[in-house]
Amino acid sequence: MAKKKKLKRHAINREWCKGCGICVAVCPKNVLELNSKEKAVAARKQDCIACQLCEEICPDLAIEVMVKYVEESTSGDK
Amino acid sequence: MAKKKKLKRHAINREWCKGCGICVAVCPKNVLELNSKEKAVAARKQDCIACQLCEEICPDLAIEVMVKYVEESTSGDK
Amino acid sequence: MDVKYYLRERFFPHMWCAGCGHGIVLNSLVRAVDLLGLKKRDIVMVSGIGCSSRISGYVDFHSLHTLHGRALAFATGVKLSKPSLNVIVPMGDGDALAIGGNHFIHAARRNINITALVMNNRTYGMTGGQFSPLSGVGTKATTAPYSNIDREFDTVELATGAGATFVARTTVYHVKQLQSLIKKAISHDGFSVLEVLSQCPTYFGRKNRKGSAVDMLNSFKDGTVPVGSKKKQENPELIERGIFVEKQLPEYCDAYAELVERATAK
Amino acid sequence: MDVKYYLRERFFPHMWCAGCGHGIVLNSLVRAVDLLGLKKRDIVMVSGIGCSSRISGYVDFHSLHTLHGRALAFATGVKLSKPSLNVIVPMGDGDALAIGGNHFIHAARRNINITALVMNNRTYGMTGGQFSPLSGVGTKATTAPYSNIDREFDTVELATGAGATFVARTTVYHVKQLQSLIKKAISHDGFSVLEVLSQCPTYFGRKNRKGSAVDMLNSFKDGTVPVGSKKKQENPELIERGIFVEKQLPEYCDAYAELVERATAK
Amino acid sequence: MEITRYRIIFSGSGGQGLVSAAIILAEAAVLHENLEAVQSQSYGAAARGGATRADVIIADGPINMPKITQPSILICMTQEAYTKFSPLIRPGGLLISDKKFVKTTRRVDARQIELPLYQTVVSEIGNAVVLNICVLGALIGMRGIVKKSSVEQVLADKFPPAFMAGNQMALDIGFEMGFEYAQ
Amino acid sequence: MEITRYRIIFSGSGGQGLVSAAIILAEAAVLHENLEAVQSQSYGAAARGGATRADVIIADGPINMPKITQPSILICMTQEAYTKFSPLIRPGGLLISDKKFVKTTRRVDARQIELPLYQTVVSEIGNAVVLNICVLGALIGMRGIVKKSSVEQVLADKFPPAFMAGNQMALDIGFEMGFEYAQ
Amino acid sequence: MSKNITFVQGNEACALGAMYAGLDFYAGYPITPSTEIAETLALTMPAAGKKFIQMEDEISSMCAIIGASLTGNKVMTATSGPGFSLMQEALGYAVMAEIPCVVANVQRGGPSTGNPTHVSQGDVNQARWGTHGDHSIVALSASNHQDVFRMTVEAFNIAETYRTPVILLFDEVIGHMREKLIIPQEEEIPRVARLRTSLKEGVNYHPYLPREDGRLPMSDFGDVHRFNVTGLYHDMWGFPTDKPDVVQELLRHQVDKIENNVHKMTFYKSYFLEDASVVLISYGSSARSALSVVKQRRNRGESIGLLELNTIWPFPAELVRECTQNAELVAVVEMNVGQLTQSVKLAVGSSKRVHLINRVDGQMINDKDIKKILRILQGRGI
Amino acid sequence: MSKNITFVQGNEACALGAMYAGLDFYAGYPITPSTEIAETLALTMPAAGKKFIQMEDEISSMCAIIGASLTGNKVMTATSGPGFSLMQEALGYAVMAEIPCVVANVQRGGPSTGNPTHVSQGDVNQARWGTHGDHSIVALSASNHQDVFRMTVEAFNIAETYRTPVILLFDEVIGHMREKLIIPQEEEIPRVARLRTSLKEGVNYHPYLPREDGRLPMSDFGDVHRFNVTGLYHDMWGFPTDKPDVVQELLRHQVDKIENNVHKMTFYKSYFLEDASVVLISYGSSARSALSVVKQRRNRGESIGLLELNTIWPFPAELVRECTQNAELVAVVEMNVGQLTQSVKLAVGSSKRVHLINRVDGQMINDKDIKKILRILQGRGI
Ligand SMILES: Cc1ncc(C[n+]2csc(CCOP(=O)(O)OP(=O)(O)O)c2C)c(N)n1
Ligand SMILES: Cc1ncc(C[n+]2csc(CCOP(=O)(O)OP(=O)(O)O)c2C)c(N)n1
Ligand code: SF4
Ligand code: SF4
Ligand code: SF4
Ligand code: SF4
Ligand code: SF4
Ligand code: SF4
Ligand SMILES: [Mg+2]
Ligand SMILES: [Mg+2]
């Protein structure tokens, strides 16, 4: 049965983040934003689809998107 | 009326010629040969068609084919 | 993925400016290495001098940070002397193609199994924004205040003309493709060149009014198309991404091994 | 034709071996210059170090005999500082493409109006017969006693890849074509590359059992075909002769003149 | 014998234009007040990531040593700069910092003045680009190192007229804020 | 104190193999007769076009200076070489030249011996390639610098067996021609 | 206020000095801490109709300026340690072919990539001996921007007068710091123009035959005289030769034209030397600190003086000997492990009197550093 | 007759010495008069399973051997003047990164292309100071083939012992002439192997932390320890730093490891020095002529001796001082304008006793040349 990636949590390294805003811009779901200290934060976690694009593009390697693999829900209508 | 190149004489610089035999080999009419001192000489001048290939290819710039331009003979059969 | 396994954490945050594309190359590189399942001790990163070249200091492989432009020459010594190593050479555009151009074409000619990553930010970042041989006509730089008259190389064409057996290009915007091309470049048995368009917001961006790092990334998205795309015919300004050359020819270290057989057979 | 008008007679007979192809290049060069009607004082010959490079000493132009591999860099200074001069750079294959490869590709990139004549004898003649980047796999040389494993450059492809706007090739056997291509190369407004296959009977010939100078010349006749010939498709070993690239792009000195206009307009 | 009047370090982060501020100050002194000045700054990898530093020495006569070991005036525009450079200050010196960026500590043996420069510039001019000029205004307001008119002249010579208004405003704002602490 | 026995210059043109002859002679002395020898030759552009020169010094003890200013024996295999090097010869020395290539003059203060080496080699062996070995044969025939057997051993070690016959013939021919002039 | 007062970096002062001297052609490759020389010229040269080119590396930069000098131009390049190492082969060419050109080396910490944004004076002996083969060389230095400007002009003057490359040995502190520079009036500093032959077409011109006064008039490429230029030993027409007598004479000529004219190229400043029992010798930015110490100590009544050398090579041995004759203690203040100290020892003769005061950690040596070592040398301990 | 007797060129002797020393990797670019070193190795190395590569130039050759050294190999390149100039930048890298490697420079006439097929000893000071920045260097020389072989082996030994580049300064006469060479038995000359760390995986290895005995054990690339190598100033792990104290300590370490061990790397030969009132000092092929003169004069009963230096750098000042203590006249015999003479003067202290006997025209200096100048120096005129 197909497994689906789900967000566990965003681990954003505040020490490493330089606030470039790239993750904010590339996130397809507009999950991230820069806080007042110009550090990335996951402001809308609930929208995250765990695509990990932010993690893979962050030039400061400051984001890790922790994911869990859950079974594709088949309870819905087929 | 067309002019035709004719041989006046071969000026071969013996000091410069190194006897490589290239002129001998490329001459279409087999006019040239190397003498006993390994210098090029025009052994069969009469066959020369004044094409100047020997002059233009000699790597030692040792040959000048002196030519005259004569009018294309029209006296022969037309 | 635990990128930190591959990083020398104590040097982070790294020295690159906020939004510098070179960090994205680093990010993709460690992922590609992870995907390939290479052992850290089997990789040597050899780099020259430049912002880009600092990448070798951040990864927990063997690392050799050499002289401006000379990385491929050092790398040739490393590889030929111990062919079992994976030798990866991250290079700046100046490093690879200005001062280092000769080693670049000769490594390509020899087809020695080294992976050259050309991190093309169209400027000399480390020295503060002079034009490079990839800046292009009409760009501005500290040494081109009246706009540049120097034609640029096309890295792909140059590498191809020099005989490289794997030649590809992508950008730091296209991280998936970047990871996949790094993997292919490393796996290729012969000299491989991967040009990666990377942004320098601090110098190239500022001097040429290219906006923020995000704006520059977007211009990579908008300004490039996959190899062979029709859009390119309509708009020749577009830059192609993908694999341009991929062929098998005798690899240099292999050829050397055969040479030794010939010599010892005598 | 009075070739002596263009020669420094007191240095003749020249230093090249009997049958050396470089002499044929000299021969064709002075004829091409004569046909073009150039004034001697308007020509600067800039050469590096090698048997081939000695050509500049034999012609009665301005002559600058420089360092191994660096002729094009010196020539760039000559040309840009006085664009009215015709700058011709005769180069050995080692000179142009081993140690001098970087200046070669950068001169091509800039499209500066210099004529590079690559006298390719597939060896380092001056130092006694080591292999060059044009020798090719399987040849023998004093430094390749077990036969060479180094792939060769294709000069035409490399020059093209680097962006040269005029690229041609012929051999010293084809003297008429040689004269005509030298003329075209000199006349071209931009960087022009003419590769001339030339024999070194003393080293390349002897080491590789190619016979006499005459035999080697004949191999040029038999081993080459005009560009686009069908024979080439049948026999890919054949080498093409003719013009491969000829296009107009802004020349570097012209672009600089425009730059000055922009700068002084301010 | 040289009489050194001021040893000033401007510190902060790369984009803040503090090097420019330092140069403008020095130019005002040299070009318009017949003083001597020497300016220098940090370069290289250090300058790229971390804290920048620009030094200015102003004196009546020749200045032999261009490097400052003990600033009499230190300006800190980031926390990192404050941490790194505040230990250098000459006992009893003057330390100016920005309220928004720097949290000062008691451990510094100097007169510490925190000004809401950034905040004021942003709210009154709406453009943080001129923050450096505002810093400069505060400095000369506080200590009459050079005349305000000298700085104005430098600004007028250096920048296109379009920029003058913004610069002038920033300079004035800073000057007033600084002047309150003038001794 | 060193006792120099012979200072020999072989001169001629590039293709004549005289450098090889010089080396073979020196090797015979060093490897098979427990003598000391030093060999050197001309290089570069000079060597390419003009006359080649190979020097051999053979002595009982250490040889300090490898360059010959005054040869005791000079071999000239071209006219150019003769013209260039004959003035160097030590008064009373020995000058060997080839009849076909060199026209000698009276101006040389040395014992001059002209041998038809080339001609003999070509007519008797039919291959001028071994001319150098013939020259060597003549030399040791004339002056017992080294034993013929030593030269033979060097030849055997140096060349493939297929070449031995030709070399041996050339050596023998030369040796005989030279031996007539042995003192 | 006069327009001639500027407030610039040392690198800018160098660029402006070069423009003043008549620079026509610049080729270079960026490298810290010299880059601002190129950047300044990239702006000013095109605006003055002059040629500026950024080459592919330092090797080609050095070659290009030699080529451009031969068409009759005043030429220059600028670099720092690693680039200077790369230029050595072509620098030797300029020596051999007697090409006027100026090479600025703004020194940083070496060897190798070293300490690229920090100061050093570690290339002093490389400037003297960096290229292969016997040769002499001219190298000038400066400790403030007025002198940077002046020495740059003098570098061009010497290059033209003696047909030789001249090295400007600056250092990172001087290159990067900003201070006042008063641009001299048009004719204030004399400028030596290219000496061209007056021989007409058809008359045999010898590019390498010294005139009676030792100078060798040049002829531009493109002009009526056609000759040869080579890095090989050559005859008076410029054609290669290996004739022993010609080789020796040319080598001697090239060495002697510099060594025999030391006095004509020696620039220096002396402070309080008349009665000094302690003589400091320094150059470049370290001379600033040395001067500061001398002034402080003089104020205390000590008999200490400073000899600041603007000419480093050819080494002004005679001058140094004279200035140190009566000194009990001679101390060379430099930012290296004692490179010029060696030459001072040779000049002074008795090396026991000569000491090194230095700093080699990338930081500018300051007055305190000097005073500390001086105390020890004077037997007064820490 | 033993197979160990050969009759070879000096260049071959060098190549054979390198093979004996354990050469694993050679990279080079041809240049007269060093080419036969490469040509010999091109034949012998592949047959021994070793790596020989002809690079695109000398710069890349020097870089390649450094790379190959780091994988655990004994490495070498060979060149002559122009190529040696081009290698200077990378040579400095080897100094800074402490890479064992051997560079042979077979000297020819310079500067520039100079007198390429003729002898000279003009690169002596370039060997010392050719690369930018403060540094020390090791350079060995030899005057006969037995010593060429021996010094080549010692060069590898020193390179490995001190993790440093070592230069072999030969000259055209030595390189090209053929003479006898007896190949030593397998264990006759000791060979220093690469010192590798004994630390196991997981234990913190410091590539730049000297052991108590001053040596720095290495770890091969590809082995368990991963570290950084850079041409920047670096800490004990090899990572870049510009911390002043680390910079200073590293510089001192690199200079001192050579300078403080002069005695351990000094090779020389002395002839009749015990009672010599005239001391000749020489090296390379000129030492042959000097020896000839000394023997001739001794035969006449004169008290003359010769110090032949096989180690040129670090300069064995102490040795020279001792050997010349009682000499009335010290004359340095060399084929340049007096490059080593300077160092001899510094060592001897009083430069009045030290003179130069030289020849600079491309011809080997011979006994007559030396005797002629010696007569004059001894006040006996022509
Ligand atoms: C021989 C030498 N020349 C010049 C330099 C100065 N330098 C350091 S990095 C660099 C260029 C950097 O540009 P690039 O290679 O494109 O890398 P980037 O910094 O843009 O990533 C230059 C010119 C040097 N270190 N060494
Ligand atoms: C820096 C430097 N490296 C090496 C040499 C030696 N060298 C002189 S000419 C030459 C190669 C000649 O080959 P090529 O350029 O093909 O010219 P050819 O003699 O074959 O015409 C070499 C390696 C040199 N003079 N300078
Ligand atoms: S991309 Fe990375 S560095 Fe940039 S803002 Fe996001 S987390 Fe921070
Ligand atoms: S994982 Fe994807 S959706 Fe989630 S924050 Fe990152 S980019 Fe946005
Ligand atoms: S081609 Fe020229 S050099 Fe050769 S044989 Fe003929 S004339 Fe002589
Ligand atoms: S001109 Fe033509 S036909 Fe006559 S000799 Fe020459 S090559 Fe032969
Ligand atoms: S200067 Fe440019 S290339 Fe260098 S770190 Fe900053 S953004 Fe990146
Ligand atoms: S060695 Fe070869 S290239 Fe050189 S002159 Fe002789 S034949 Fe020509
Ligand atoms: Mg770049
Ligand atoms: Mg060639």
PDB file of N, CA and C in Angstrom, chain D residues 213-239:
ATOM      1  N   ALA D 213      60.254  13.261 -45.295  1.00  0.00           N
ATOM      2  CA  ALA D 213      59.403  14.447 -45.369  1.00  0.00           C
ATOM      3  C   ALA D 213      58.412  14.290 -46.526  1.00  0.00           C
ATOM      4  N   VAL D 214      58.897  13.758 -47.624  1.00  0.00           N
ATOM      5  CA  VAL D 214      58.020  13.569 -48.785  1.00  0.00           C
ATOM      6  C   VAL D 214      56.895  12.590 -48.443  1.00  0.00           C
ATOM      7  N   ASP D 215      57.246  11.496 -47.783  1.00  0.00           N
ATOM      8  CA  ASP D 215      56.212  10.539 -47.374  1.00  0.00           C
ATOM      9  C   ASP D 215      55.170  11.218 -46.483  1.00  0.00           C
ATOM     10  N   MET D 216      55.654  12.043 -45.589  1.00  0.00           N
ATOM     11  CA  MET D 216      54.732  12.703 -44.666  1.00  0.00           C
ATOM     12  C   MET D 216      53.818  13.671 -45.414  1.00  0.00           C
ATOM     13  N   LEU D 217      54.418  14.373 -46.372  1.00  0.00           N
ATOM     14  CA  LEU D 217      53.589  15.274 -47.193  1.00  0.00           C
ATOM     15  C   LEU D 217      52.517  14.477 -47.924  1.00  0.00           C
ATOM     16  N   ASN D 218      52.909  13.353 -48.434  1.00  0.00           N
ATOM     17  CA  ASN D 218      51.931  12.531 -49.156  1.00  0.00           C
ATOM     18  C   ASN D 218      50.822  12.052 -48.226  1.00  0.00           C
ATOM     19  N   SER D 219      51.177  11.800 -46.998  1.00  0.00           N
ATOM     20  CA  SER D 219      50.129  11.365 -46.072  1.00  0.00           C
ATOM     21  C   SER D 219      49.140  12.499 -45.809  1.00  0.00           C
ATOM     22  N   PHE D 220      49.606  13.732 -45.919  1.00  0.00           N
ATOM     23  CA  PHE D 220      48.665  14.863 -45.795  1.00  0.00           C
ATOM     24  C   PHE D 220      47.723  14.875 -46.993  1.00  0.00           C
ATOM     25  N   LYS D 221      48.288  14.569 -48.153  1.00  0.00           N
ATOM     26  CA  LYS D 221      47.460  14.533 -49.349  1.00  0.00           C
ATOM     27  C   LYS D 221      46.383  13.444 -49.213  1.00  0.00           C
ATOM     28  N   ASP D 222      46.844  12.257 -48.822  1.00  0.00           N
ATOM     29  CA  ASP D 222      45.935  11.119 -48.788  1.00  0.00           C
ATOM     30  C   ASP D 222      45.015  11.117 -47.568  1.00  0.00           C
ATOM     31  N   GLY D 223      45.455  11.773 -46.512  1.00  0.00           N
ATOM     32  CA  GLY D 223      44.705  11.662 -45.258  1.00  0.00           C
ATOM     33  C   GLY D 223      43.709  12.774 -45.024  1.00  0.00           C
ATOM     34  N   THR D 224      43.582  13.667 -45.978  1.00  0.00           N
ATOM     35  CA  THR D 224      42.673  14.804 -45.765  1.00  0.00           C
ATOM     36  C   THR D 224      41.712  14.952 -46.936  1.00  0.00           C
ATOM     37  N   VAL D 225      40.598  15.582 -46.647  1.00  0.00           N
ATOM     38  CA  VAL D 225      39.592  15.856 -47.680  1.00  0.00           C
ATOM     39  C   VAL D 225      38.990  17.233 -47.430  1.00  0.00           C
ATOM     40  N   PRO D 226      38.424  17.828 -48.487  1.00  0.00           N
ATOM     41  CA  PRO D 226      37.784  19.134 -48.267  1.00  0.00           C
ATOM     42  C   PRO D 226      36.595  18.996 -47.311  1.00  0.00           C
ATOM     43  N   VAL D 227      36.314  20.063 -46.583  1.00  0.00           N
ATOM     44  CA  VAL D 227      35.197  20.064 -45.636  1.00  0.00           C
ATOM     45  C   VAL D 227      33.936  19.598 -46.351  1.00  0.00           C
ATOM     46  N   GLY D 228      33.206  18.734 -45.696  1.00  0.00           N
ATOM     47  CA  GLY D 228      31.909  18.325 -46.235  1.00  0.00           C
ATOM     48  C   GLY D 228      32.000  17.252 -47.295  1.00  0.00           C
ATOM     49  N   SER D 229      33.200  16.783 -47.549  1.00  0.00           N
ATOM     50  CA  SER D 229      33.342  15.737 -48.562  1.00  0.00           C
ATOM     51  C   SER D 229      32.654  14.460 -48.108  1.00  0.00           C
ATOM     52  N   LYS D 230      32.133  13.720 -49.095  1.00  0.00           N
ATOM     53  CA  LYS D 230      31.454  12.467 -48.758  1.00  0.00           C
ATOM     54  C   LYS D 230      32.425  11.434 -48.248  1.00  0.00           C
ATOM     55  N   LYS D 231      33.610  11.479 -48.768  1.00  0.00           N
ATOM     56  CA  LYS D 231      34.620  10.503 -48.360  1.00  0.00           C
ATOM     57  C   LYS D 231      34.751  10.436 -46.850  1.00  0.00           C
ATOM     58  N   LYS D 232      34.599  11.576 -46.240  1.00  0.00           N
ATOM     59  CA  LYS D 232      34.748  11.639 -44.793  1.00  0.00           C
ATOM     60  C   LYS D 232      33.717  10.738 -44.111  1.00  0.00           C
ATOM     61  N   GLN D 233      32.516  10.723 -44.678  1.00  0.00           N
ATOM     62  CA  GLN D 233      31.497   9.860 -44.064  1.00  0.00           C
ATOM     63  C   GLN D 233      31.873   8.388 -44.186  1.00  0.00           C
ATOM     64  N   GLU D 234      32.445   8.072 -45.317  1.00  0.00           N
ATOM     65  CA  GLU D 234      32.850   6.674 -45.504  1.00  0.00           C
ATOM     66  C   GLU D 234      34.034   6.333 -44.614  1.00  0.00           C
ATOM     67  N   ASN D 235      34.943   7.281 -44.504  1.00  0.00           N
ATOM     68  CA  ASN D 235      36.159   7.027 -43.745  1.00  0.00           C
ATOM     69  C   ASN D 235      36.373   8.125 -42.706  1.00  0.00           C
ATOM     70  N   PRO D 236      35.865   7.940 -41.504  1.00  0.00           N
ATOM     71  CA  PRO D 236      35.912   9.015 -40.502  1.00  0.00           C
ATOM     72  C   PRO D 236      37.339   9.366 -40.075  1.00  0.00           C
ATOM     73  N   GLU D 237      38.276   8.532 -40.427  1.00  0.00           N
ATOM     74  CA  GLU D 237      39.674   8.825 -40.099  1.00  0.00           C
ATOM     75  C   GLU D 237      40.200  10.036 -40.875  1.00  0.00           C
ATOM     76  N   LEU D 238      39.580  10.293 -41.996  1.00  0.00           N
ATOM     77  CA  LEU D 238      40.049  11.400 -42.826  1.00  0.00           C
ATOM     78  C   LEU D 238      39.872  12.732 -42.091  1.00  0.00           C
ATOM     79  N   ILE D 239      40.786  13.622 -42.339  1.00  0.00           N
ATOM     80  CA  ILE D 239      40.745  14.933 -41.679  1.00  0.00           C
ATOM     81  C   ILE D 239      40.255  15.956 -42.684  1.00  0.00           C
TER      82      ILE D 239
END
